[in-house]
């Protein structure tokens, strides 16, 4: 899935791909865009956090085991 959104401060472009219980998210920012990525309950990044500052990067998200 791919999407982008242009604001007055720049553009956020996102693509993601699911592989079983893992999702790889690629984010590309232009301009002075800022924000946070906040995952829903039951999911975490590789470092077990559920919140990251928005920046150009690749993130891997895992579904937590119950």
mmCIF file of C-alpha atoms in Angstrom:
data_model
loop_
_atom_site.group_PDB
_atom_site.id
_atom_site.type_symbol
_atom_site.label_atom_id
_atom_site.label_comp_id
_atom_site.label_asym_id
_atom_site.label_seq_id
_atom_site.Cartn_x
_atom_site.Cartn_y
_atom_site.Cartn_z
ATOM 1 C CA UNK A 1 0.000 0.000 0.000
ATOM 2 C CA UNK A 2 1.320 3.463 -0.870
ATOM 3 C CA UNK A 3 0.056 6.921 0.009
ATOM 4 C CA UNK A 4 1.319 10.472 0.350
ATOM 5 C CA UNK A 5 -0.011 13.698 1.774
ATOM 6 C CA UNK A 6 1.262 17.201 1.086
ATOM 7 C CA UNK A 7 0.972 19.832 3.808
ATOM 8 C CA UNK A 8 2.079 23.474 3.840
ATOM 9 C CA UNK A 9 5.300 22.256 5.558
ATOM 10 C CA UNK A 10 6.187 19.365 3.224
ATOM 11 C CA UNK A 11 5.136 15.891 2.131
ATOM 12 C CA UNK A 12 4.776 12.594 3.982
ATOM 13 C CA UNK A 13 5.035 9.528 1.744
ATOM 14 C CA UNK A 14 4.335 6.096 3.238
ATOM 15 C CA UNK A 15 4.350 2.572 1.901
ATOM 16 C CA UNK A 16 3.920 -0.608 3.869
ATOM 17 C CA UNK A 17 3.887 -4.326 3.265
ATOM 18 C CA UNK A 18 2.507 -7.068 5.503
ATOM 19 C CA UNK A 19 4.272 -10.389 5.915
ATOM 20 C CA UNK A 20 2.342 -12.600 8.363
ATOM 21 C CA UNK A 21 2.417 -10.881 11.762
ATOM 22 C CA UNK A 22 5.074 -8.371 10.620
ATOM 23 C CA UNK A 23 4.580 -5.064 8.803
ATOM 24 C CA UNK A 24 7.452 -3.139 7.215
ATOM 25 C CA UNK A 25 6.710 0.590 6.945
ATOM 26 C CA UNK A 26 8.803 2.966 4.810
ATOM 27 C CA UNK A 27 8.387 6.680 5.452
ATOM 28 C CA UNK A 28 9.880 9.529 3.445
ATOM 29 C CA UNK A 29 9.535 13.140 4.575
ATOM 30 C CA UNK A 30 10.290 16.345 2.699
ATOM 31 C CA UNK A 31 10.354 19.858 4.071
ATOM 32 C CA UNK A 32 9.786 20.522 7.756
ATOM 33 C CA UNK A 33 7.166 17.872 8.472
ATOM 34 C CA UNK A 34 7.088 16.504 12.019
ATOM 35 C CA UNK A 35 4.918 14.221 14.117
ATOM 36 C CA UNK A 36 4.743 10.830 15.816
ATOM 37 C CA UNK A 37 3.902 7.280 14.824
ATOM 38 C CA UNK A 38 1.653 5.752 17.471
ATOM 39 C CA UNK A 39 0.817 2.070 17.078
ATOM 40 C CA UNK A 40 -2.492 0.578 18.202
ATOM 41 C CA UNK A 41 -2.626 -1.773 21.190
ATOM 42 C CA UNK A 42 -1.215 -5.197 20.386
ATOM 43 C CA UNK A 43 1.615 -3.971 18.126
ATOM 44 C CA UNK A 44 5.211 -2.821 18.755
ATOM 45 C CA UNK A 45 8.320 -1.703 16.920
ATOM 46 C CA UNK A 46 11.482 -3.865 16.981
ATOM 47 C CA UNK A 47 12.611 -2.202 20.228
ATOM 48 C CA UNK A 48 9.237 -3.050 21.883
ATOM 49 C CA UNK A 49 8.133 0.608 21.902
ATOM 50 C CA UNK A 50 4.767 1.651 20.508
ATOM 51 C CA UNK A 51 5.634 5.273 19.657
ATOM 52 C CA UNK A 52 8.340 6.863 17.461
ATOM 53 C CA UNK A 53 9.162 10.370 16.269
ATOM 54 C CA UNK A 54 8.233 10.705 12.603
ATOM 55 C CA UNK A 55 11.329 10.693 10.361
ATOM 56 C CA UNK A 56 12.485 9.280 7.045
ATOM 57 C CA UNK A 57 13.176 5.641 7.888
ATOM 58 C CA UNK A 58 12.105 2.013 7.578
ATOM 59 C CA UNK A 59 10.264 0.576 10.561
ATOM 60 C CA UNK A 60 9.389 -3.033 11.333
ATOM 61 C CA UNK A 61 6.243 -3.574 13.395
ATOM 62 C CA UNK A 62 5.329 -6.836 15.116
ATOM 63 C CA UNK A 63 2.062 -8.157 16.419
ATOM 64 C CA UNK A 64 2.542 -8.898 20.116
ATOM 65 C CA UNK A 65 1.904 -12.394 21.369
ATOM 66 C CA UNK A 66 -0.743 -12.751 24.048
#
